[in-house]
Coordinates of C-alpha atoms and ligand atoms in Angstrom, one line a residue:
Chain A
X1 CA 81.3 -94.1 82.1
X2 CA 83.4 -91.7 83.1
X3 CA 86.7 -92.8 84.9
X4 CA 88.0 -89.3 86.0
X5 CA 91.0 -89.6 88.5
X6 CA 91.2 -86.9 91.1
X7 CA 94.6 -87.6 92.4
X8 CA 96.3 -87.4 88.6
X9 CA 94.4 -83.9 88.2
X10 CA 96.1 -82.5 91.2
X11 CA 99.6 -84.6 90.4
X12 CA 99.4 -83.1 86.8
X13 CA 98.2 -79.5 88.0
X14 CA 101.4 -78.2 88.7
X15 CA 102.9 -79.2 85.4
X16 CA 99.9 -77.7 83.4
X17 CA 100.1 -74.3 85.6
X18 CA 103.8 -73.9 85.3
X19 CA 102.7 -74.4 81.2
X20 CA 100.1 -71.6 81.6
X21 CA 102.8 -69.2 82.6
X22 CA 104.7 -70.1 79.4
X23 CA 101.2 -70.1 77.1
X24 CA 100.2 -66.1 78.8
X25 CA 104.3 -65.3 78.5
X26 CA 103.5 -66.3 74.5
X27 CA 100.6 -64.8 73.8
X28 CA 101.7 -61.6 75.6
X29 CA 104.7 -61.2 73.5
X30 CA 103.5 -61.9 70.7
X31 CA 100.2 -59.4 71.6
X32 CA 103.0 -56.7 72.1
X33 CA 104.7 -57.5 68.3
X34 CA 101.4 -57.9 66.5
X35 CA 100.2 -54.2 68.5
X36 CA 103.5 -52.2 67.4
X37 CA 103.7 -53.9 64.2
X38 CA 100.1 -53.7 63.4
X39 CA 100.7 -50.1 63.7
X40 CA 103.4 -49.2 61.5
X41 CA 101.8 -51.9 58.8
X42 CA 98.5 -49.3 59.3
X43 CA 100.6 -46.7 58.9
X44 CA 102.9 -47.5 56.1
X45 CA 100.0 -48.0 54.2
X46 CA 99.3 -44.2 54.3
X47 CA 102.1 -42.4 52.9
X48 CA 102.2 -41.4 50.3
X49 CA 104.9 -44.0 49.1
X50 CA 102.8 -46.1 46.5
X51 CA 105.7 -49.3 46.2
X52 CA 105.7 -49.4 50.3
X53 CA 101.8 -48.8 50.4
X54 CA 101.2 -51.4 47.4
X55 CA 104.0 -53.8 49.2
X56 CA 102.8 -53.2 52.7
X57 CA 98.9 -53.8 51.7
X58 CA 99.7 -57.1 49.4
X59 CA 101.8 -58.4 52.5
X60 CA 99.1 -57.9 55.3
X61 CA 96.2 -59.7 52.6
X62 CA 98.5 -62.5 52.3
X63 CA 99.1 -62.7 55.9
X64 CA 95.7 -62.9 56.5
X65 CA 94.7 -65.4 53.8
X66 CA 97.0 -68.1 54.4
X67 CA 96.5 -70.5 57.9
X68 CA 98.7 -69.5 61.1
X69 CA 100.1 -73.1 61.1
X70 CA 101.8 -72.9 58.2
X71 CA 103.4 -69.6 59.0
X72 CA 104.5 -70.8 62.3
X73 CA 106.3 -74.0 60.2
X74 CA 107.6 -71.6 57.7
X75 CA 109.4 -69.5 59.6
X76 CA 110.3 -72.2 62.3
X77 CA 111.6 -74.7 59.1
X78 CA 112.0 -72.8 56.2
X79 CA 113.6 -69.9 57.6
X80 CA 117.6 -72.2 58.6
X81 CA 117.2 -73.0 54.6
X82 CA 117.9 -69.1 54.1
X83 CA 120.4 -69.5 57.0
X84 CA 117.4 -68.2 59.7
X85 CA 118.2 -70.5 62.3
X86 CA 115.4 -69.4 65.8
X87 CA 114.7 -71.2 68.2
X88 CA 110.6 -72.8 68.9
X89 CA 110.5 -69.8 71.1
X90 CA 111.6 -67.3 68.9
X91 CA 109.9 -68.3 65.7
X92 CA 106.7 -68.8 67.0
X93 CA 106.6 -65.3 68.9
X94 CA 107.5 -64.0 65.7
X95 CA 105.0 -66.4 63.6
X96 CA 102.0 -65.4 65.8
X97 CA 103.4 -62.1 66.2
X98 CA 103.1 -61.0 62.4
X99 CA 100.4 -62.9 61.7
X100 CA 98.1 -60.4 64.0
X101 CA 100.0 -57.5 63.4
X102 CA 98.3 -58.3 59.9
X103 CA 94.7 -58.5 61.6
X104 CA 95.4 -55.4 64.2
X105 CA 96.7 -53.5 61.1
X106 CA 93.1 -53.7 59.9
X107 CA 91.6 -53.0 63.3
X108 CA 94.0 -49.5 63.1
X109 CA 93.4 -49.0 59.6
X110 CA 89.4 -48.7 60.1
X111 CA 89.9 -46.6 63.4
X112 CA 92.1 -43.9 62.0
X113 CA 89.3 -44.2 58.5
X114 CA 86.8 -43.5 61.7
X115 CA 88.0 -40.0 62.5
X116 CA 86.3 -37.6 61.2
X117 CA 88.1 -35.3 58.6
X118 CA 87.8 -31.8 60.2
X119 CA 90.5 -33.4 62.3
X120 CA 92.9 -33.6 59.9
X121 CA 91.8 -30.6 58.5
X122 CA 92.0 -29.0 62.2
X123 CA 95.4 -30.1 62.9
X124 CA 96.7 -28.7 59.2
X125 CA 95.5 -25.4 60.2
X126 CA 97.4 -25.4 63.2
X127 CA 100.2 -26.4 61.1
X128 CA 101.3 -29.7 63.1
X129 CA 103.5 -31.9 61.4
X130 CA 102.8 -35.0 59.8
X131 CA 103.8 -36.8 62.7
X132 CA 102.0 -34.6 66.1
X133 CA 99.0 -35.2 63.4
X134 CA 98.8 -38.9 63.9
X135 CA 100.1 -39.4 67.5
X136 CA 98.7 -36.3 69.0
X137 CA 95.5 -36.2 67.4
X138 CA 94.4 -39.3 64.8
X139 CA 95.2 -41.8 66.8
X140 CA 94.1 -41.1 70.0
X141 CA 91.1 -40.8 68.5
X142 CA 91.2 -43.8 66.8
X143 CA 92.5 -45.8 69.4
X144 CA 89.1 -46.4 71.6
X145 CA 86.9 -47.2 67.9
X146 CA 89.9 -49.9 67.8
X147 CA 90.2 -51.3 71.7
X148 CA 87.3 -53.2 70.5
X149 CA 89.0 -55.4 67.8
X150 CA 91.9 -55.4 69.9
X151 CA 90.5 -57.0 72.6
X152 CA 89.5 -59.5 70.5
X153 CA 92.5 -60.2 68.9
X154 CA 94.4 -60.5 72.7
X155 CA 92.0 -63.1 73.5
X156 CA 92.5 -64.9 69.5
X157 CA 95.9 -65.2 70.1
X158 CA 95.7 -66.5 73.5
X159 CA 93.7 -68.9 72.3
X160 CA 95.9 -69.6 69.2
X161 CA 98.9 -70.3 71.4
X162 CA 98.3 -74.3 71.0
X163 CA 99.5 -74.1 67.5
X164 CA 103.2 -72.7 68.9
X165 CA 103.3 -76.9 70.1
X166 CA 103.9 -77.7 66.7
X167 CA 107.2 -76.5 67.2
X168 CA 107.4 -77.6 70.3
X169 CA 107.1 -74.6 72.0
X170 CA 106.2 -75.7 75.9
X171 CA 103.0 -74.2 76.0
X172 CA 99.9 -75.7 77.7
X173 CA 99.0 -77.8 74.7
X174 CA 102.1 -79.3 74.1
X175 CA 102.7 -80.4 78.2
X176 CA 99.1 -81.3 78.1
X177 CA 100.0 -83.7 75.1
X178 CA 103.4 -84.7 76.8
X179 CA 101.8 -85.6 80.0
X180 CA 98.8 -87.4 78.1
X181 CA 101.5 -89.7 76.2
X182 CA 103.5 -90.2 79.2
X183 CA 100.6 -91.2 80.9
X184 CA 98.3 -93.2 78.8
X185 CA 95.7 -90.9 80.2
X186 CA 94.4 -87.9 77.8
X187 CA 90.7 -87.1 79.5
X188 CA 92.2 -85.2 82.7
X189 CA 95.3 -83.0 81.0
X190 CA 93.0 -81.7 77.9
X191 CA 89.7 -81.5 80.0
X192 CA 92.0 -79.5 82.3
X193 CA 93.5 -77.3 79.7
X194 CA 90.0 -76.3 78.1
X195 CA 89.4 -75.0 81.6
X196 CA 92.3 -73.4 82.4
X197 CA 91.6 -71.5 78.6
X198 CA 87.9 -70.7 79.6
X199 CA 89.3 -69.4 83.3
X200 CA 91.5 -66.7 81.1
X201 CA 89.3 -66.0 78.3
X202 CA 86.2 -64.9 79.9
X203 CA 87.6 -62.7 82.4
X204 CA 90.2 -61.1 80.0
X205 CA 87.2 -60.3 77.9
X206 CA 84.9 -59.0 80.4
X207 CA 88.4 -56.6 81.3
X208 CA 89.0 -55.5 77.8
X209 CA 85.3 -54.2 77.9
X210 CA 85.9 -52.5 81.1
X211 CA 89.2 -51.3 79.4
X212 CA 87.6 -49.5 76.9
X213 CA 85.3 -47.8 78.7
X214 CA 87.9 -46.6 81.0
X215 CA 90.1 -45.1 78.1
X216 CA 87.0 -43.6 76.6
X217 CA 86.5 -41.6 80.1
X218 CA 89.9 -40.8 80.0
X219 CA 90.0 -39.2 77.0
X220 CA 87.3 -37.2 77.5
X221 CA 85.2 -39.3 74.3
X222 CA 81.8 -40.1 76.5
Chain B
X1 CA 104.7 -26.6 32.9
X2 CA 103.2 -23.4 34.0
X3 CA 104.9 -20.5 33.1
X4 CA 105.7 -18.7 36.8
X5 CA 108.3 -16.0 35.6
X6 CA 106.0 -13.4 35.3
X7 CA 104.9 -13.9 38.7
X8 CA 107.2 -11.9 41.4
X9 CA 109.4 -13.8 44.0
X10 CA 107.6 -11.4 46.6
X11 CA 105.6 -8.5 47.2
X12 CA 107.6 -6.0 48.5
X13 CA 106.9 -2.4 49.4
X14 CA 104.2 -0.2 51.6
X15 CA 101.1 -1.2 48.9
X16 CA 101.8 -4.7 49.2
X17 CA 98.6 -6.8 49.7
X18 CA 98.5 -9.3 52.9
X19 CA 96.7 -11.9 50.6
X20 CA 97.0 -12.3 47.0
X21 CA 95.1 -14.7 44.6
X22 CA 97.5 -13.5 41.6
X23 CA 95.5 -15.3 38.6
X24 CA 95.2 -19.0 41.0
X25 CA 93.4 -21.8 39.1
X26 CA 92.0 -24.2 41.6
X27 CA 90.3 -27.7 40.0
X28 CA 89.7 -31.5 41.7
X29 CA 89.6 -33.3 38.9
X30 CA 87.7 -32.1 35.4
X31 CA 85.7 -30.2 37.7
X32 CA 87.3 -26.1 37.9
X33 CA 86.3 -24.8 40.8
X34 CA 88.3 -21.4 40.4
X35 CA 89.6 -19.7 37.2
X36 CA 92.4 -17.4 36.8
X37 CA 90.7 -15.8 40.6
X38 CA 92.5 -12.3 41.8
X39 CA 91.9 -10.5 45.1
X40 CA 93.8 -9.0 46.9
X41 CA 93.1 -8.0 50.7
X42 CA 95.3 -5.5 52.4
X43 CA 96.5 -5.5 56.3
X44 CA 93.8 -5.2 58.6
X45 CA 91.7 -5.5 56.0
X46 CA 88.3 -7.2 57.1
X47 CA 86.7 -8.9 53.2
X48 CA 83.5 -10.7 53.7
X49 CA 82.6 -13.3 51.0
X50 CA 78.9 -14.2 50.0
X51 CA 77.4 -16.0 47.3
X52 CA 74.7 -19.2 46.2
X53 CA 75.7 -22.3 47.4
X54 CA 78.3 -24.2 45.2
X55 CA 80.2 -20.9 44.0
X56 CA 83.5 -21.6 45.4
X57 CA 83.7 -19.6 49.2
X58 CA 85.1 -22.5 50.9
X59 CA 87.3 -23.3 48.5
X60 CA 88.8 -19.6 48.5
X61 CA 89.6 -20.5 51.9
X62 CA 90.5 -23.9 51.2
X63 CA 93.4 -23.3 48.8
X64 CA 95.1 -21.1 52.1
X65 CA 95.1 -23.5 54.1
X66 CA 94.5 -26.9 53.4
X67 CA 94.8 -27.3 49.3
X68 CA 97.2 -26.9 46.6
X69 CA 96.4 -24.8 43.7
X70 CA 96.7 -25.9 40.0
X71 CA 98.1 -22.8 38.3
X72 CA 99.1 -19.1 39.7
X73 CA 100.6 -18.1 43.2
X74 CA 99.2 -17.3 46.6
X75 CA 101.0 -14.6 48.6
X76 CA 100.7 -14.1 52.5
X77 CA 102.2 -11.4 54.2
X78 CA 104.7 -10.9 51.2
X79 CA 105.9 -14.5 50.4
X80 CA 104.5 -16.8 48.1
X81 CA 102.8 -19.9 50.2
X82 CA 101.9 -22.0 47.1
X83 CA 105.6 -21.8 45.8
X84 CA 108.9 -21.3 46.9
X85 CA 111.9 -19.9 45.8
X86 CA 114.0 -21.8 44.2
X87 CA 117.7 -20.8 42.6
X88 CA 115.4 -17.2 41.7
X89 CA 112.2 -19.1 40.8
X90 CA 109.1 -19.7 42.2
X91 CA 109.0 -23.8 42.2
X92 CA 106.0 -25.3 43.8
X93 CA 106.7 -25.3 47.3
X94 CA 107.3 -28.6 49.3
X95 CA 105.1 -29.7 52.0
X96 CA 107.6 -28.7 54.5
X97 CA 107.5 -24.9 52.9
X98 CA 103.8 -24.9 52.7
X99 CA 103.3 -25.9 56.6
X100 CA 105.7 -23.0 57.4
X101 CA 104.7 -21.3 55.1
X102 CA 100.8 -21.3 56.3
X103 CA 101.6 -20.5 60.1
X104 CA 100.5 -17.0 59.5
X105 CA 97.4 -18.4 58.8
X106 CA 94.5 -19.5 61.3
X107 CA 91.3 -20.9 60.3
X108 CA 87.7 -22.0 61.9
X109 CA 84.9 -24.1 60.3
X110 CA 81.8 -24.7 60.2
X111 CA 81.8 -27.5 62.7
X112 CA 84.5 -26.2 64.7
X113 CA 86.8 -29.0 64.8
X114 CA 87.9 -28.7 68.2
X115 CA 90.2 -32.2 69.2
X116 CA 87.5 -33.7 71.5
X117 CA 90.4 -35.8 73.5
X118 CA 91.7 -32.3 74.7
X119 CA 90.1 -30.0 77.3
X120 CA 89.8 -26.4 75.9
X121 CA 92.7 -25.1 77.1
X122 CA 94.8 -28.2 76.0
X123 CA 93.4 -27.6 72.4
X124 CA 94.5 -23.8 72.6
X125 CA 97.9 -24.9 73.6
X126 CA 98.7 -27.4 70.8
X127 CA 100.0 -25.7 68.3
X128 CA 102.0 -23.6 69.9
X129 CA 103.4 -25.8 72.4
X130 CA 104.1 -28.5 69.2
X131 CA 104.4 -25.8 66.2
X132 CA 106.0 -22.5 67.9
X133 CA 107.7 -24.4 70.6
X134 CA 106.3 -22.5 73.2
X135 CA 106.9 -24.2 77.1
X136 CA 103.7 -25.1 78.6
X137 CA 103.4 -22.5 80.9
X138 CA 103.6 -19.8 78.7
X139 CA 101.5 -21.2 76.1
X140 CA 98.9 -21.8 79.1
X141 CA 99.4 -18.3 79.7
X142 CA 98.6 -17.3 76.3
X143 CA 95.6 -19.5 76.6
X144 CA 93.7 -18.2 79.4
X145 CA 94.4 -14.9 78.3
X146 CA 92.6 -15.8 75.2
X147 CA 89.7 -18.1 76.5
X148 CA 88.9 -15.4 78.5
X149 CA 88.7 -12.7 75.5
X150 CA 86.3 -15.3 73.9
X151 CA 84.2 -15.4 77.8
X152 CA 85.2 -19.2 78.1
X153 CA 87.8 -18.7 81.0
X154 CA 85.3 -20.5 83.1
X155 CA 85.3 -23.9 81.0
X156 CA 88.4 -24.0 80.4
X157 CA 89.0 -27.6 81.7
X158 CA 86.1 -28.7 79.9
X159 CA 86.0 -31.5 76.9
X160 CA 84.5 -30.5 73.9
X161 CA 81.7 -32.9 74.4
X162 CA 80.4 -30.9 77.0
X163 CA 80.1 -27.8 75.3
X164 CA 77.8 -25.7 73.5
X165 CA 78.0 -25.5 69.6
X166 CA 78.3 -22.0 70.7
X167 CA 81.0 -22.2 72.8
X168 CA 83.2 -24.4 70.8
X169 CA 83.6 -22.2 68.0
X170 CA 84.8 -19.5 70.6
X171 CA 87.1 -21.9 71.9
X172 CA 87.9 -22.9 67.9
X173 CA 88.6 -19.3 67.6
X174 CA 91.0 -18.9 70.8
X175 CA 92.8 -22.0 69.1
X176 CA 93.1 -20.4 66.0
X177 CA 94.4 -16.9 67.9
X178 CA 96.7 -18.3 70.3
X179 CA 99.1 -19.4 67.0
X180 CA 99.2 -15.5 66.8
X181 CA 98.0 -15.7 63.2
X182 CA 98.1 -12.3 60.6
X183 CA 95.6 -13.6 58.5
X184 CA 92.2 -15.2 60.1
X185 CA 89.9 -17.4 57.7
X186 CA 86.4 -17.7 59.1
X187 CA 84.3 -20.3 56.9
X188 CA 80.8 -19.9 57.9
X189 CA 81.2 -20.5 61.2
X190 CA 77.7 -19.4 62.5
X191 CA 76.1 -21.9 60.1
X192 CA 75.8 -24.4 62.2
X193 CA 74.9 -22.8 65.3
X194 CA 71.8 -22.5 67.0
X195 CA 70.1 -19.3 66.3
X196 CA 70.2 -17.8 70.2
X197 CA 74.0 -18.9 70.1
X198 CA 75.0 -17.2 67.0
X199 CA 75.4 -13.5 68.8
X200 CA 77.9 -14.8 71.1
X201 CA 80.3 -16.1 68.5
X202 CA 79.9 -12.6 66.4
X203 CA 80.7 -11.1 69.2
X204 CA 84.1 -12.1 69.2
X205 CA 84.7 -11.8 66.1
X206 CA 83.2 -8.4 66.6
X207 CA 85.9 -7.8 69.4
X208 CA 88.1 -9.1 67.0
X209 CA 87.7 -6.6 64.3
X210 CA 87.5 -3.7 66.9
X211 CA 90.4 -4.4 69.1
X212 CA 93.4 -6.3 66.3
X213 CA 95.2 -5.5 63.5
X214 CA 93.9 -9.0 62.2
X215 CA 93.6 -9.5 58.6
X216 CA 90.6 -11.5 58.0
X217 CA 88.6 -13.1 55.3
X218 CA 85.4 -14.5 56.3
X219 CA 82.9 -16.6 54.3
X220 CA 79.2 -15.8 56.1
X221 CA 75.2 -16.1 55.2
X222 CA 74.5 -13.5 57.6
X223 CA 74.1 -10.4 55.9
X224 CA 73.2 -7.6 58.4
X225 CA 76.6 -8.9 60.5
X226 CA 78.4 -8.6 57.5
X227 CA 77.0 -5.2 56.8
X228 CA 78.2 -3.8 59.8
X229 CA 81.9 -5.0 60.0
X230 CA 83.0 -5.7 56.9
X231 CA 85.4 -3.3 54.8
X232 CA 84.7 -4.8 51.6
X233 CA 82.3 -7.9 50.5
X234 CA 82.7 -9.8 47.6
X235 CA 79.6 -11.4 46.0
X236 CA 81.1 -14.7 44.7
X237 CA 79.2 -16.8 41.3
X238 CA 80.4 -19.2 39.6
X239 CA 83.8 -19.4 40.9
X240 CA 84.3 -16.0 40.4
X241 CA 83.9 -12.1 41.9
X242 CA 80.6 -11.2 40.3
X243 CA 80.7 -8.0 41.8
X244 CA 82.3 -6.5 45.2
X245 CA 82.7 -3.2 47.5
X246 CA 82.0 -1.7 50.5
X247 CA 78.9 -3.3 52.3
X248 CA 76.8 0.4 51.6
X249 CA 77.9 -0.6 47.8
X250 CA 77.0 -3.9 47.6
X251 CA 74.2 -4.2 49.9
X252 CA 72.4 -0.7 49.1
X253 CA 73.4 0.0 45.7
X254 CA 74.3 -3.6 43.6
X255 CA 75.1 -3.3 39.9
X256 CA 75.2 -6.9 38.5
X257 CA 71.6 -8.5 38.2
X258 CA 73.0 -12.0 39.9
X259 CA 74.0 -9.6 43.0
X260 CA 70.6 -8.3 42.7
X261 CA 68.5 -11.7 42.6
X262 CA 70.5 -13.5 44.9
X263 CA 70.4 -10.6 47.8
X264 CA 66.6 -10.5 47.5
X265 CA 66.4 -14.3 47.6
X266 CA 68.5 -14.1 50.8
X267 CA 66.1 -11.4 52.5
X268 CA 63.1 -13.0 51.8
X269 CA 64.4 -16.0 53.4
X270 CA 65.3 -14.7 56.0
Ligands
ADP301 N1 87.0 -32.0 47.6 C1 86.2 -31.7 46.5 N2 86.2 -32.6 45.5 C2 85.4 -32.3 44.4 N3 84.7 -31.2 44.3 C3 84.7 -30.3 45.3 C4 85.4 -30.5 46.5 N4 85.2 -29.5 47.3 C5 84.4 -28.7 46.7 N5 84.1 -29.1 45.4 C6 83.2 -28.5 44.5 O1 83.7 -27.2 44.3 C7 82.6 -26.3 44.1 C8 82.7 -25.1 45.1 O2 82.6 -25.6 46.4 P1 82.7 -24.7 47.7 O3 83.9 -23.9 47.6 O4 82.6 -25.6 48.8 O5 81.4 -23.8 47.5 P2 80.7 -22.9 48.6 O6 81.5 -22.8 49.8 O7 80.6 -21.6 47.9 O8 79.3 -23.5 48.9 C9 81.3 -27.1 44.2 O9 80.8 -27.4 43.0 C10 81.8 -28.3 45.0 O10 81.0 -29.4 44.6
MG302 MG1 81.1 -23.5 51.8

């Protein structure tokens, strides 16, 4: 039934590692946009500006209600129209990128609502500013309530990182897909790529665990 | 627009008042919690604050610290904290004034609030390291000293977590010292304390009242410890001062019927 080819697996192996490199570079930075930007979206939504709270808010819900495909063509397509000219690698970091800053913005939103208020009300006494309040004391705190979510983000937009071929950034999907239509063979590079995904995901998740448990130790919080 | 002329720039001279409630209106919404409230407590002064549940004790506090106030002006140590001066009126004071403005000021709560990421010593040495701008060392230095005063030299690398309800409100209240405050606001802070825990934390305050020149205003259910060290008490209803003076006043010899009912209420529940 099955006519798997051993000697194609390994002659394609190299291709599809060398792809895997380009899929972890892509999800990383776009993990390390959507964390920062997450964070000031979470934030902006706090002060007491109501236009950049309102703005902020309406932004991140439409983020998060419209697909990631269609961001990723937007910004790769629509974006020379308004003289926005990126390249596949550039537009889909920042696709991907904003569109979890969106979810992680949430993720930060309910970890900083986690802390209690005596904090807040701790840190006013003390007189800290605005500022030591939230990076000194609110979101450390909220950080290890949120590692969580995070986690769980990292390994959705690993897993996300196929969509980037529509652009034809050379990520595993898309050199899977070359190599299948080069090849007339599709069973071995896609079999292959579903492993390669499962070979990441479960571990990174088992370390995102161990993660937070570390950071709660480290901070004193169990 | 309130009408602040008639309220001084600053209180000046030897009488002046540490604290002063000069005719403050606190509400949150419909709801007024406190009406045209006076008091006045002088340096070193040590003003207890009882009352039913509801009447407005925290919120006395509150409005120091934490809260703006709807109409009148707080004073502390002279200068108004509510408002600032402003081309030789009082203006209601920016958020930058007020946190300046409040330093003077340290507080504890009820549920002591220590940072539970920070060991003790590190949450005695954040505000002054962040706020003062003390260096590390000597803030450390101020902190030991402190922990020590409040017996807790011995934990001092301890997490919150891992401490006694007991001896996180001494900690709470070496936080609160080490920003070298004039004015100390205790809210109930035995309230949610075991009962064999509660001596060590009047203690300090105890030590407090014997050994500083702190002026302190202290919201408390325990009536014999607020016999003993208190130079005035003021029996709070209904968002106001139903009746105050010395504790041999108050407690021997009320006046006002509410005073009356609700200190028998309190000592046959307790
Ligand atoms: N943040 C708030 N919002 C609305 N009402 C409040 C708030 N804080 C206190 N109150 C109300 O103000 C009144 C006085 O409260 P409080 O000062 O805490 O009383 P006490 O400390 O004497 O028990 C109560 O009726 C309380 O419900
Ligand atoms: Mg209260």
């Amino acid at each position: 039934m099955f006519d798997w080819d051993w000697a194609f697996t390994l002659e394609i192996l190299p291709r599809l590692l060398e792809a895997t490199l380009n899929t972890l570079i892509a999800a990383g930075a776009g993990y390390v946009i959507a964390v920062f930007l997450g964070l000031a979206f979470a934030l902006a939504q706090r002060t007491p500006f109501r236009a950049l709270t309102l703005g902020v808010r309406e932004a991140v819900e439409f983020i998060r209600s419209t697909p990631l495909v269609l961001q990723i063509f937007f910004v790769f397509f629509v974006g020379p129209q308004f003289g926005v000219t990126l390249s596949p690698w550039t537009a889909g970091m920042i696709a991907i990128g904003l569109h979890y800053s969106a979810y992680l913005s949430e993720v930060y939103r309910g970890g900083i609502e986690s802390v209690p208020k005596g904090q807040w009300e701790a840190a006013a006494a003390l007189s800290l500013s605005t500022r030591d309040t939230y990076f000194r004391i609110i979101i450390p705190q909220a950080l290890p309530p949120s590692l969580a979510g995070m986690g769980n983000y990292l390994v959705g937009i690993f897993k996300d990182t196929p969509m980037l071929s529509v652009i034809g950034v050379a990520e595993l999907m898309h050199t899977a897909n070359a190599i299948g239509s080069e090849n007339y063979r599709y069973l071995e590079p896609y079999t292959m790529v579903g492993i390669i995904f499962l070979c990441i995901s479960l571990p990174a998740a088992a370390m995102v665990r161990s993660f937070e448990a570390w950071v709660r130790r480290k901070l004193g919080l169990s | 627009m309130e009408d602040l002329s008639r309220f001084p720039l600053r209180l000046e001279g030897p009488d002046a008042p540490m604290v002063r409630f000069d005719h403050v209106t606190k509400r949150y919404g419909d709801l007024v919690v406190l009406e045209d409230f006076c008091l006045d407590v002088a340096e070193g002064e040590m003003v207890t604050v009882i009352g039913p549940s509801g009447s407005g004790k925290t919120t006395v506090l509150r409005i120091l610290m934490l809260e703006r106030i709807q109409e009148g002006v707080i004073y502390v140590d002279g200068a108004p904290i509510s408002h600032m001066e402003k081309k030789g009126r009082l203006v209601p004071a920016s958020e930058r004034y007020l946190r300046r403005a409040r330093e003077p000021i340290g507080m504890c709560f009820q549920h002591f609030n220590l940072f539970p990421h920070m060991t003790a010593i590190q949450n005695c040495m954040e505000g002054p390291v962040q706020v003062l701008g003390l260096s590390r060392q000597d803030a450390r230095e101020r902190a030991e000293e402190l922990l020590e005063m409040v017996g807790m030299i011995e934990k001092k690398d301890e997490h919150p977590s891992r401490l006694s309800g007991g001896q996180q409100q001494r900690v709470a209240i070496a936080r609160a010292l080490a920003m070298r405050p004039k004015v100390m606001l205790f809210d109930e802070v035995t309230s949610a304390l075991d009962p064999e825990v509660i001596g060590e934390v009047t203690e300090v305050i105890r030590k407090l009242v014997h050994e500083h020149r702190l002026t302190m205003l202290m919201v408390t259910h325990q009536m014999g410890f607020a016999a003993d060290i208190s130079d005035r008490v003021c029996f709070f209803y209904g968002g106001r001062i139903e009746e105050q003076g010395t504790p041999e006043e108050l407690f021997g010899n009320p006046q006002k019927e509410r005073t009356q009912q609700f200190l028998s209420a309190v000592k046959s529940a307790g």
